[in-house]
One Martini backbone bead per residue (centre of mass of N, CA, C, O) as a GRO file, in nm:
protein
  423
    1UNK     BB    1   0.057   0.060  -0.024
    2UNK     BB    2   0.342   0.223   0.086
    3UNK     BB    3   0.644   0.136  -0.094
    4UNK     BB    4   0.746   0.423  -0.123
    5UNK     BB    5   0.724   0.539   0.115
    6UNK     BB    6   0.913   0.271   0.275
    7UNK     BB    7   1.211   0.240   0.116
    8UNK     BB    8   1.382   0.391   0.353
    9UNK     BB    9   1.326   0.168   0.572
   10UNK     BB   10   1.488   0.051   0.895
   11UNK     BB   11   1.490  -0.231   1.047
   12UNK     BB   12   1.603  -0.349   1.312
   13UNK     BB   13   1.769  -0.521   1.477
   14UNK     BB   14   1.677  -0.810   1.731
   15UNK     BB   15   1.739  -0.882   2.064
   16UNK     BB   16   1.751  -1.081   2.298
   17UNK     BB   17   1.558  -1.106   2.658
   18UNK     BB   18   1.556  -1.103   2.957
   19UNK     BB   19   1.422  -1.060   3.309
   20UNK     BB   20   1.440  -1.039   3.593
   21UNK     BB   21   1.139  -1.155   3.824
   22UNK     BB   22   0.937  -1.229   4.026
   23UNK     BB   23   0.928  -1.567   4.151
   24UNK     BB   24   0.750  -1.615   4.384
   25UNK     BB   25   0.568  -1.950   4.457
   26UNK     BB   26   0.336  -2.171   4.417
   27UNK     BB   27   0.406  -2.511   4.461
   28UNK     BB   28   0.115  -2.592   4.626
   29UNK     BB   29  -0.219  -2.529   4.570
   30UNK     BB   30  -0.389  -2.746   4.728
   31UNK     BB   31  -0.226  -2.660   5.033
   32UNK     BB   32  -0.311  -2.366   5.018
   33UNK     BB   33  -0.605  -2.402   5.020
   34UNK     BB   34  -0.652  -2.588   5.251
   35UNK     BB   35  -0.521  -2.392   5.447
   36UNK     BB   36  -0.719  -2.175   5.429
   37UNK     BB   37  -0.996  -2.357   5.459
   38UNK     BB   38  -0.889  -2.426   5.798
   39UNK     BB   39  -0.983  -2.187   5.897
   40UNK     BB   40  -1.213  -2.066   6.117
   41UNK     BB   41  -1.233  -1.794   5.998
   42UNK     BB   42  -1.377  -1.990   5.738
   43UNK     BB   43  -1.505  -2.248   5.798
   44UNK     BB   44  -1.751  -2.122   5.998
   45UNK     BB   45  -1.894  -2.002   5.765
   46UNK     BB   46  -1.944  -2.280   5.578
   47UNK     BB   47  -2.273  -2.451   5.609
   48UNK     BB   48  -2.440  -2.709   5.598
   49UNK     BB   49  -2.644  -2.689   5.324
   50UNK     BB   50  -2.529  -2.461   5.145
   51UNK     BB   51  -2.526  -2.203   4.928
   52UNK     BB   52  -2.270  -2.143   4.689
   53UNK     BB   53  -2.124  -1.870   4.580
   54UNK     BB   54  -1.859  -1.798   4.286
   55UNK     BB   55  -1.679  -1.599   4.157
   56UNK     BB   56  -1.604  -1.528   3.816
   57UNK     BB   57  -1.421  -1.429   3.587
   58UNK     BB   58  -1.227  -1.298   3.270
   59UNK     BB   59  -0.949  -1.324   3.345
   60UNK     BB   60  -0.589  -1.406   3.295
   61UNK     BB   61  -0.561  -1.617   3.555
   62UNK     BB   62  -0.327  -1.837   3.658
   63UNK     BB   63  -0.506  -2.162   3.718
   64UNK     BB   64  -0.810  -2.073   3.748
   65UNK     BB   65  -0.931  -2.397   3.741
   66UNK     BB   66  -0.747  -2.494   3.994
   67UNK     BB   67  -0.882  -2.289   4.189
   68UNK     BB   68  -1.187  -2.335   4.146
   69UNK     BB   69  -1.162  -2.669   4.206
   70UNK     BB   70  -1.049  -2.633   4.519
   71UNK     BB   71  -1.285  -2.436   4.640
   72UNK     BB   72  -1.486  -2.669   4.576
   73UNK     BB   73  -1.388  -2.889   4.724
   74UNK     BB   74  -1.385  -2.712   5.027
   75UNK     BB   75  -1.706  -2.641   5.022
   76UNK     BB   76  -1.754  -3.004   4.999
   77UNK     BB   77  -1.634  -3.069   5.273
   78UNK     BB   78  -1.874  -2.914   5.437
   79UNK     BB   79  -2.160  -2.956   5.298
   80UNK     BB   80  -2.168  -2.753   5.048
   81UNK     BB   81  -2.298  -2.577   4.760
   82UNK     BB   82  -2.154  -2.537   4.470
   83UNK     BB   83  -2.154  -2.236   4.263
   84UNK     BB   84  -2.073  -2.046   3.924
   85UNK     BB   85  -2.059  -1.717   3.903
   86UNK     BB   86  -2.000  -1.480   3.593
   87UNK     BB   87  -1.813  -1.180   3.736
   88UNK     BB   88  -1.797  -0.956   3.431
   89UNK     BB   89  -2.047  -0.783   3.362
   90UNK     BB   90  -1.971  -0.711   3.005
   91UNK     BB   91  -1.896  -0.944   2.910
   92UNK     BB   92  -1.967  -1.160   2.680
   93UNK     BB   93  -2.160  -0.938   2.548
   94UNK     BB   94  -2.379  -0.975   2.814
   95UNK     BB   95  -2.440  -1.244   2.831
   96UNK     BB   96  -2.459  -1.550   2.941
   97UNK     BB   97  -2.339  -1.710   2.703
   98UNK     BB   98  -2.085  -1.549   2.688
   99UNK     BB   99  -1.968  -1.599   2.978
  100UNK     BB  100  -1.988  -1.884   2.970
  101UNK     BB  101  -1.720  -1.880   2.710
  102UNK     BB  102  -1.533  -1.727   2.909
  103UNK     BB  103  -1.498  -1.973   3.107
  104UNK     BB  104  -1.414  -2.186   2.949
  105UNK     BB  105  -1.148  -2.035   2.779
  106UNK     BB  106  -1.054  -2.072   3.122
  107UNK     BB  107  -1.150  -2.403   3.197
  108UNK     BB  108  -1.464  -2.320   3.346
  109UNK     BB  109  -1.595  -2.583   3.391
  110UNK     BB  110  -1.834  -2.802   3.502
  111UNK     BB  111  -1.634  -3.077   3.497
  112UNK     BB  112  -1.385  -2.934   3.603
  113UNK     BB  113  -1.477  -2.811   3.881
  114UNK     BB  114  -1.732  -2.919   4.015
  115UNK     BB  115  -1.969  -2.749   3.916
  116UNK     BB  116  -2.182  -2.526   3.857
  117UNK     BB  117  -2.354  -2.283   3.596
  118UNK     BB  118  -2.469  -1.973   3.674
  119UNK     BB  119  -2.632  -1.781   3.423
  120UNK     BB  120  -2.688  -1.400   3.412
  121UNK     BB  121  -2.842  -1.081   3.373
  122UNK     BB  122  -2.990  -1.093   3.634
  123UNK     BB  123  -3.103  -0.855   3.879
  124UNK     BB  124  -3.061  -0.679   4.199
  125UNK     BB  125  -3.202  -0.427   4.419
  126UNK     BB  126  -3.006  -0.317   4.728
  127UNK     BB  127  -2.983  -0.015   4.678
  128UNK     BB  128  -2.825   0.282   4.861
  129UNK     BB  129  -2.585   0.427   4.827
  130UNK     BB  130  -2.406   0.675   5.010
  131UNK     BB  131  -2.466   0.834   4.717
  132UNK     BB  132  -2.758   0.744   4.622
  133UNK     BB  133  -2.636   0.495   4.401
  134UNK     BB  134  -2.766   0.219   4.276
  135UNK     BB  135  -2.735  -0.112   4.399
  136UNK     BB  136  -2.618  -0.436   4.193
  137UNK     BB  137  -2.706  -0.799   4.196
  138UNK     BB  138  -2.702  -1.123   4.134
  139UNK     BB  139  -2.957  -1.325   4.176
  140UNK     BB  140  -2.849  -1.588   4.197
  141UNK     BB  141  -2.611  -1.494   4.458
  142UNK     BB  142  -2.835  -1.367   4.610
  143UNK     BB  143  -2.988  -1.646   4.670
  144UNK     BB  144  -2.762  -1.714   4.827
  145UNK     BB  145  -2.601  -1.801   5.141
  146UNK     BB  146  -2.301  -1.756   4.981
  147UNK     BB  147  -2.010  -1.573   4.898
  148UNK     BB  148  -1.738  -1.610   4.686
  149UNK     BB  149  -1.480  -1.387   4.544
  150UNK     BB  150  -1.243  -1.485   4.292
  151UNK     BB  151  -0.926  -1.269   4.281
  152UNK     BB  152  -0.738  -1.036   4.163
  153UNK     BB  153  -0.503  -0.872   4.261
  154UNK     BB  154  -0.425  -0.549   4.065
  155UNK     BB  155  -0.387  -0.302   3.917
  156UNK     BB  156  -0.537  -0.051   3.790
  157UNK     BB  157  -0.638   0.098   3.435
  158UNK     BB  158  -0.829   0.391   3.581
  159UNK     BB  159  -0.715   0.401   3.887
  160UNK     BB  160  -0.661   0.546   4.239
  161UNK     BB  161  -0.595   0.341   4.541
  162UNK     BB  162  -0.666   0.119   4.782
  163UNK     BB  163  -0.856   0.025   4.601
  164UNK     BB  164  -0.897  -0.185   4.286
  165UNK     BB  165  -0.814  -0.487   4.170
  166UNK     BB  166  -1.034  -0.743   4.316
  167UNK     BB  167  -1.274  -0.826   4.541
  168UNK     BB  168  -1.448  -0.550   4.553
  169UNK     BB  169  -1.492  -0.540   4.234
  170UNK     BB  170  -1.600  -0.830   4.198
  171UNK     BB  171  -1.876  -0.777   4.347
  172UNK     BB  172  -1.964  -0.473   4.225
  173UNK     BB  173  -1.907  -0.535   3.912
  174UNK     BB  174  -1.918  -0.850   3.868
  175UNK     BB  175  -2.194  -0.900   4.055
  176UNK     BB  176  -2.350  -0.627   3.886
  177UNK     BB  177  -2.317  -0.678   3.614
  178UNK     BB  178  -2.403  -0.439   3.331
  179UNK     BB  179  -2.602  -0.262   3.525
  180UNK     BB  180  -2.384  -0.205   3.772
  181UNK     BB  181  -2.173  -0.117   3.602
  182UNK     BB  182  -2.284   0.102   3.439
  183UNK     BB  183  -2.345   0.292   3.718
  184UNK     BB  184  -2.083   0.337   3.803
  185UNK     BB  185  -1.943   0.457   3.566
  186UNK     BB  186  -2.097   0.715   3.504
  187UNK     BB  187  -1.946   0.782   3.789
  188UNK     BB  188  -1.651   0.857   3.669
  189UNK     BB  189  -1.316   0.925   3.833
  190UNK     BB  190  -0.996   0.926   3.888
  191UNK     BB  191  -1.047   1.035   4.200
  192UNK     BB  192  -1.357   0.880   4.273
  193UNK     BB  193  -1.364   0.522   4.228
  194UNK     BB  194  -1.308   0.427   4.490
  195UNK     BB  195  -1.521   0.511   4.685
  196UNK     BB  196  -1.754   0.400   4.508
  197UNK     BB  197  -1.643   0.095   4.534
  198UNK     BB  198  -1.680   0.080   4.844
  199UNK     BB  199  -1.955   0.179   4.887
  200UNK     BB  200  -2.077  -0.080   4.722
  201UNK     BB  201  -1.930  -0.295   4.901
  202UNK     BB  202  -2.108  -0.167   5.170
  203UNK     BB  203  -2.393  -0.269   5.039
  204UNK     BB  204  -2.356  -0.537   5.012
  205UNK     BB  205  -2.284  -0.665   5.295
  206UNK     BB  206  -2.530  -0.533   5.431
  207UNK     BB  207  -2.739  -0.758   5.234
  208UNK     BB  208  -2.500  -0.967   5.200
  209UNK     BB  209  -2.338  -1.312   5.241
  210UNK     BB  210  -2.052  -1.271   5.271
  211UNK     BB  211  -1.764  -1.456   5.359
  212UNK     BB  212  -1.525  -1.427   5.172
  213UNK     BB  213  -1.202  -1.397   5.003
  214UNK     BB  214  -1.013  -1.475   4.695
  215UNK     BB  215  -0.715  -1.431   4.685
  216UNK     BB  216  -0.453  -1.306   4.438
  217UNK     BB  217  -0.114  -1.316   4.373
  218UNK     BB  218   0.115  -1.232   4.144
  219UNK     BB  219   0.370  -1.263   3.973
  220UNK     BB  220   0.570  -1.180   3.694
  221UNK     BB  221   0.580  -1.496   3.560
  222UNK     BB  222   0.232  -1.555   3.592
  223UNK     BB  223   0.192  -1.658   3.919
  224UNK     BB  224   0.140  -1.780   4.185
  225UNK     BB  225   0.201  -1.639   4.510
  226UNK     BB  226  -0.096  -1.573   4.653
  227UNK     BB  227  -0.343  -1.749   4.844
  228UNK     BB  228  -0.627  -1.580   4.997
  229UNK     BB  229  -0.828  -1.615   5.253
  230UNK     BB  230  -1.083  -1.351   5.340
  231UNK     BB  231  -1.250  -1.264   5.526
  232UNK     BB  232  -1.512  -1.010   5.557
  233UNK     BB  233  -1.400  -0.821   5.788
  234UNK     BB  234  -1.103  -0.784   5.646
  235UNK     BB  235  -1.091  -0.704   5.365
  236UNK     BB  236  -1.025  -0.359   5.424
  237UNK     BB  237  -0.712  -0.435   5.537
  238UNK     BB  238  -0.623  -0.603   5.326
  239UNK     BB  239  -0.602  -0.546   5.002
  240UNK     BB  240  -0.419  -0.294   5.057
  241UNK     BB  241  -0.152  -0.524   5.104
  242UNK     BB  242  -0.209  -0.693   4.836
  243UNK     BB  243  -0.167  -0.442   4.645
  244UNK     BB  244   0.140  -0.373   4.709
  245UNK     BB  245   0.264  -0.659   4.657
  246UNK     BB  246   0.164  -0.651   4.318
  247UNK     BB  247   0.314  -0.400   4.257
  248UNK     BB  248   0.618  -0.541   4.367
  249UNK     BB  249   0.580  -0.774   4.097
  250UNK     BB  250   0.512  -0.609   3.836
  251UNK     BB  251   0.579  -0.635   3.520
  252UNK     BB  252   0.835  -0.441   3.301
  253UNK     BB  253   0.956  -0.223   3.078
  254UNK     BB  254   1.315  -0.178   3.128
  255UNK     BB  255   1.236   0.093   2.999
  256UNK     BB  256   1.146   0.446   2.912
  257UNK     BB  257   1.285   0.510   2.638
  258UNK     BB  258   1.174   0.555   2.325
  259UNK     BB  259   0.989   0.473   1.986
  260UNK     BB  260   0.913   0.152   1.966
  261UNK     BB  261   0.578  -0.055   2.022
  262UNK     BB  262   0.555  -0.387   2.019
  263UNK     BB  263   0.237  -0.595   2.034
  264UNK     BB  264   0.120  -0.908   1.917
  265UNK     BB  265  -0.105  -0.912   2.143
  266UNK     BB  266  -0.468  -0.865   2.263
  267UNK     BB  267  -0.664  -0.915   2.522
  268UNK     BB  268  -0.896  -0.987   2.778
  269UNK     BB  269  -0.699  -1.200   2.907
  270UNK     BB  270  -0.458  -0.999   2.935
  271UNK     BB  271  -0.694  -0.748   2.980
  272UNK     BB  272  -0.931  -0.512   3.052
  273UNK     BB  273  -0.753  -0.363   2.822
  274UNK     BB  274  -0.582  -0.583   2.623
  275UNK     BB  275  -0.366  -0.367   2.746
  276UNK     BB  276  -0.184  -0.296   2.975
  277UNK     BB  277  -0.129   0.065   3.087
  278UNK     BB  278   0.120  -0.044   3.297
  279UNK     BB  279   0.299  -0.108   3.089
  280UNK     BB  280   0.247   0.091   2.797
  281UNK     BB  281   0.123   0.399   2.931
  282UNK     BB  282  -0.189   0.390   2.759
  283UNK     BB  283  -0.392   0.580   2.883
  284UNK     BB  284  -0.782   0.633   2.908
  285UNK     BB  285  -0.699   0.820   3.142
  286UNK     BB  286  -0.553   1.058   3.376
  287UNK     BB  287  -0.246   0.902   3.377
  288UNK     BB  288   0.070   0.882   3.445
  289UNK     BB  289   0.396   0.795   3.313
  290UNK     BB  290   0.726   0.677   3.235
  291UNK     BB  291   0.671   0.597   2.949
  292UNK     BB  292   0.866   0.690   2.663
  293UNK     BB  293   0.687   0.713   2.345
  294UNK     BB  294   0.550   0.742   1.997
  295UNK     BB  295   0.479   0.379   1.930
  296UNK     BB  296   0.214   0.141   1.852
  297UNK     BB  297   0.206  -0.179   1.759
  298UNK     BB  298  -0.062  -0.390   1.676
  299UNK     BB  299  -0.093  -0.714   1.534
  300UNK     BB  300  -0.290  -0.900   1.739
  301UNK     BB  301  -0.524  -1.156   1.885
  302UNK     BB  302  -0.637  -1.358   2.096
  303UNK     BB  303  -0.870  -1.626   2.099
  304UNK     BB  304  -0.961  -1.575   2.405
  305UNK     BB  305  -1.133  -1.304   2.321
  306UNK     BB  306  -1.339  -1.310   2.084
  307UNK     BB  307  -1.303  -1.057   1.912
  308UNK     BB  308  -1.196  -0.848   2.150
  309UNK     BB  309  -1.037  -0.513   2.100
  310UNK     BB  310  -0.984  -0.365   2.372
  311UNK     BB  311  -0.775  -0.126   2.277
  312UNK     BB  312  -0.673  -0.049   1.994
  313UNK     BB  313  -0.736   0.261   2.065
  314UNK     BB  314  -0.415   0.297   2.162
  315UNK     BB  315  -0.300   0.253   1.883
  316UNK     BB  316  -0.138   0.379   1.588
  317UNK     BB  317  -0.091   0.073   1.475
  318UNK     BB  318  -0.247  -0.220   1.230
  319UNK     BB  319  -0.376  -0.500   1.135
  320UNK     BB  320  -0.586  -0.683   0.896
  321UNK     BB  321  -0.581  -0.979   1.094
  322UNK     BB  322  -0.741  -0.802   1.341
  323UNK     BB  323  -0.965  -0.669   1.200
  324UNK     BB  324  -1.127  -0.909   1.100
  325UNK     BB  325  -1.173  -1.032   1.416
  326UNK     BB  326  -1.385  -0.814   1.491
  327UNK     BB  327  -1.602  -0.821   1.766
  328UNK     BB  328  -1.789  -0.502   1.804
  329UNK     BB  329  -1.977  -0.557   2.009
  330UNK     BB  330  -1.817  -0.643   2.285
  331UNK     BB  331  -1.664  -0.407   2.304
  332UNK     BB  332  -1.867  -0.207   2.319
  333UNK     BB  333  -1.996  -0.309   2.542
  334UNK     BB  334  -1.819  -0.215   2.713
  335UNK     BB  335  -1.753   0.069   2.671
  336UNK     BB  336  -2.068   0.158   2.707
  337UNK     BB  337  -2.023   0.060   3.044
  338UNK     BB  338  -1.790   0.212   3.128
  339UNK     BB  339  -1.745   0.512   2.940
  340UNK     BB  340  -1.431   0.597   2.957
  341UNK     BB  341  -1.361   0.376   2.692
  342UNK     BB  342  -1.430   0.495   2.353
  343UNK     BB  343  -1.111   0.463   2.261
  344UNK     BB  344  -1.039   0.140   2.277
  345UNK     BB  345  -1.241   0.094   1.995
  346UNK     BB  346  -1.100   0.228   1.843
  347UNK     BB  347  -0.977   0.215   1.490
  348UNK     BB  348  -0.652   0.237   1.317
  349UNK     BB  349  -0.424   0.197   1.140
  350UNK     BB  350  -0.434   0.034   0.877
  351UNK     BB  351  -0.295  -0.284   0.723
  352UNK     BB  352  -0.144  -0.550   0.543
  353UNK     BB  353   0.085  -0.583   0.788
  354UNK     BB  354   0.349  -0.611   0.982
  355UNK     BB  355   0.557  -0.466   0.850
  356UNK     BB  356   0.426  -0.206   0.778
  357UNK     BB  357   0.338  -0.140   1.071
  358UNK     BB  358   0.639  -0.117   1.138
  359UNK     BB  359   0.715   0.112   0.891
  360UNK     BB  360   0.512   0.291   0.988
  361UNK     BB  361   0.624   0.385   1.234
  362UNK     BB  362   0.899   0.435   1.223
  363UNK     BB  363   0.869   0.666   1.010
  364UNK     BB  364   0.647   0.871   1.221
  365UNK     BB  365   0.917   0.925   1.382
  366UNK     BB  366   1.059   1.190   1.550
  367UNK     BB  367   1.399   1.274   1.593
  368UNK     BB  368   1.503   1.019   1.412
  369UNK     BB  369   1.756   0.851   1.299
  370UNK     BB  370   1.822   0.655   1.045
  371UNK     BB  371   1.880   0.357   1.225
  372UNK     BB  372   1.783   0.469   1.563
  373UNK     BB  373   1.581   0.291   1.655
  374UNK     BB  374   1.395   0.219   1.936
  375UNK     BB  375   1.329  -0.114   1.994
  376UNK     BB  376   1.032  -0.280   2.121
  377UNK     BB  377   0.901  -0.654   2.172
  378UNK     BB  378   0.594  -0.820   2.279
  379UNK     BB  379   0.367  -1.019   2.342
  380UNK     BB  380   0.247  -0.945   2.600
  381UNK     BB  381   0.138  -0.765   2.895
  382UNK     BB  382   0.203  -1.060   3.074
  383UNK     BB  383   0.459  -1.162   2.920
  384UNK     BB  384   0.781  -1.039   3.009
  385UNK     BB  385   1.060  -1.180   3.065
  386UNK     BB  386   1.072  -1.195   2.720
  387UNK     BB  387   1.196  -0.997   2.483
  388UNK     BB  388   1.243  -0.757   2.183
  389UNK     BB  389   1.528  -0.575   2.079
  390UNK     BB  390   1.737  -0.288   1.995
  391UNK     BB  391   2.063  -0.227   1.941
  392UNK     BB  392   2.001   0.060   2.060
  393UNK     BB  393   1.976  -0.073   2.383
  394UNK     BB  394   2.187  -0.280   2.459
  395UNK     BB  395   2.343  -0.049   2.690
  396UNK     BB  396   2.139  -0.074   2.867
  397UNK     BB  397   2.101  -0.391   2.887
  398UNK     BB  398   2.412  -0.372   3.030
  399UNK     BB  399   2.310  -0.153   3.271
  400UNK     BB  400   2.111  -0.407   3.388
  401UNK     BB  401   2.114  -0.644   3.633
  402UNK     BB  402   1.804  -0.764   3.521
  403UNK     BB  403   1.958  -0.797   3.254
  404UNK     BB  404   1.971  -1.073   2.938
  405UNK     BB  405   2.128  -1.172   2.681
  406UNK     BB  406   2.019  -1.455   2.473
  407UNK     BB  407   2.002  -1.312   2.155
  408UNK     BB  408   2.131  -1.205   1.913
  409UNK     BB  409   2.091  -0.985   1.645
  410UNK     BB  410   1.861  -1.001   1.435
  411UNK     BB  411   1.651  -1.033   1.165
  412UNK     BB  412   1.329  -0.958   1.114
  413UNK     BB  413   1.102  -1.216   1.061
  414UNK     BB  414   0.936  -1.293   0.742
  415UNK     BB  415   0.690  -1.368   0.555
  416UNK     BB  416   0.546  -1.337   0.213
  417UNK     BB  417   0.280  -1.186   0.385
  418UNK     BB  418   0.436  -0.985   0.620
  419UNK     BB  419   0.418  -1.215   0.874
  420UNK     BB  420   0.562  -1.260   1.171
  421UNK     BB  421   0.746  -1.437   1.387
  422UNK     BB  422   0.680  -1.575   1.664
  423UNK     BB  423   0.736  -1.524   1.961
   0.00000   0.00000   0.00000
């Protein structure tokens, strides 16, 4: 499409590089989640012969069907009956059965977990939160005995507070379904968000049996570093703490100055936003960054968003082997519950090719001499332990004790249609 005017491009070599990253996992699962339902104040709380809801979202939290399938085991083992209801807003195109087959996506189907999975898109209203907004929440979760979202804390990617994404999101945004994602979100501001969010899930515990929380924080390298049960009456105390250390083992970019980043797949499973803004920089709403560069080139997105290119409208280019996959009611909806990021779902400039998308960033960036361009690419914004540089970052990733090259710089490799080699 543009031959003559890319002619000029040069495309610089790449070298593979790994990055040392927070790396404390757990090392068996069923040990430590047994070991947490084993707590009584935790145990006591779970009656024999009672209904409990399980939230489950539709993040991309690492071996989250062996966690699901294990809380499953300990709330049977008590004698109560577990059902999971998929708590994640408007995902899954808002539909019951789109959430359900996006929980499959994760492996959370009723054979692997070993329960029901009770899928409603109707939900119940249960007054209003202190500001007067009408909070609701999930009819099938409403009626049962006790509630446990299992949720990963970590940091949120449009807003700072004590309380970001966790158990109370989980809660109030995913227990809220698509109209109660909506009425909080009409209502937010940058710095308004978390109190909001707050007061409405201590409206939702002083009306449902909330039992306590599962929460999860990941390491650097995508592993669960920590499983913790943990009381409904602790929760406002423990998941600031929780908070704290997600923030601490979350893994970036190892560079702040460049001029283009590739990132390979965008996807609802590897973030809220298809690309984590805490990662890319590019956040849909007023956060200061510390990452500076020009331009941003997204190339695919993976299968298990199915469609949904939420984020896509954050890169300044893409392929059209991406846009022609994009199921764009899914992602409006999302974008229209959100209210907050209708720029997510534009979609930026398209090409025929990765080399092409790749050539034309190259090309737009100024103030940089051919062939002196500083180039990262990454798998997507959850996968980072290993990326690939350009020549010219060498010189800091040398002068960096947590990273080391793995294989030397090499011609960036593309086949006939000029789609590139798989990351």
């Amino acid at each position: 499409m543009f031959e003559n005017y890319l002619k000029d491009v040069s495309i610089p070599r790449m070298a593979r590089i790994r990055q040392r990253l927070a790396s404390e996992h757990i090392g068996d699962l069923n040990e430590a989640i047994t070991e947490q339902f084993a707590k009584p104040e935790i145990s006591d709380r779970i009656k024999a012969g009672s209904r409990i809801a399980l939230l489950v979202g539709s993040r991309g939290i690492a071996r989250i069907d062996e966690i699901v399938a294990l809380v499953v085991r300990q709330v049977k083992a008590r004698g109560a009956n577990p059902f999971v209801v998929p708590a994640m807003g408007s995902h899954g195109g808002a539909t019951a059965e789109g959430q359900t087959e996006v929980l499959a996506s994760l492996g959370v189907t009723e054979d692997k977990v070993g329960a029901p999975i009770v899928s409603s898109m109707e939900t119940v209203e249960l007054g209003p939160a202190d500001s007067g907004m009408p909070v609701f929440f999930d009819r099938n979760a409403a009626n049962a005995d006790g509630i446990i979202p299992i949720a990963r804390v970590k940091p949120h990617t449009a807003f700072r507070h004590r309380f970001e994404s966790g158990m109370m999101k989980m809660l109030v945004i995913g227990g809220g379904k698509q109209r109660g994602a909506s009425e909080l979100h009409s209502r937010f501001r940058v710095d308004g968000f978390g109190p909001l969010l707050f007061e409405s899930y201590r409206k939702i515990c002083s009306k449902l049996p909330v039992l306590c929380g599962v929460a999860i924080v990941e390491n650097g390298c995508e592993q669960p570093a920590l499983v913790e049960a943990v009381p409904q009456p602790m929760i406002e105390q423990r998941e600031p703490e929780l908070l704290k250390k997600a923030f601490g083992m979350m893994p970036a970019i190892p560079f702040n100055h460049f001029d283009v980043l590739i990132v390979d797949q965008l996807g609802k499973n590897i973030s809220g936003d298809g690309m984590d803004p805490n990662v890319t920089g590019r956040y849909a709403v007023d956060i200061k960054s510390d990452i500076d560069y020009q331009r941003l080139v997204v190339l695919g997105m993976t299968p298990e968003t199915q469609g949904n290119a939420l984020g896509v409208g954050m890169a300044d280019v893409t392929t059209r082997r991406l846009v022609s996959r994009i199921d764009y009611m899914k992602g409006y909806m999302n974008a229209f519950t959100s209210k907050i990021v209708l720029a997510t779902v534009k979609v930026p400039m398209t090409v025929d090719s990765d080399r092409e998308a790749i050539e034309i960033a190259l090309k737009t960036c100024v103030c940089v001499n051919q062939g002196q361009h500083k180039v990262v690419r990454i798998k997507n914004t959850l996968e980072l332990a290993e990326m690939e540089i350009s020549e010219t970052l060498l010189a800091e990733a040398a002068a960096n004790d947590h990273v080391e090259v793995i294989r030397n710089p090499e011609d960036m490799q593309f086949d006939d249609e000029g789609t590139i080699r798989t990351f």
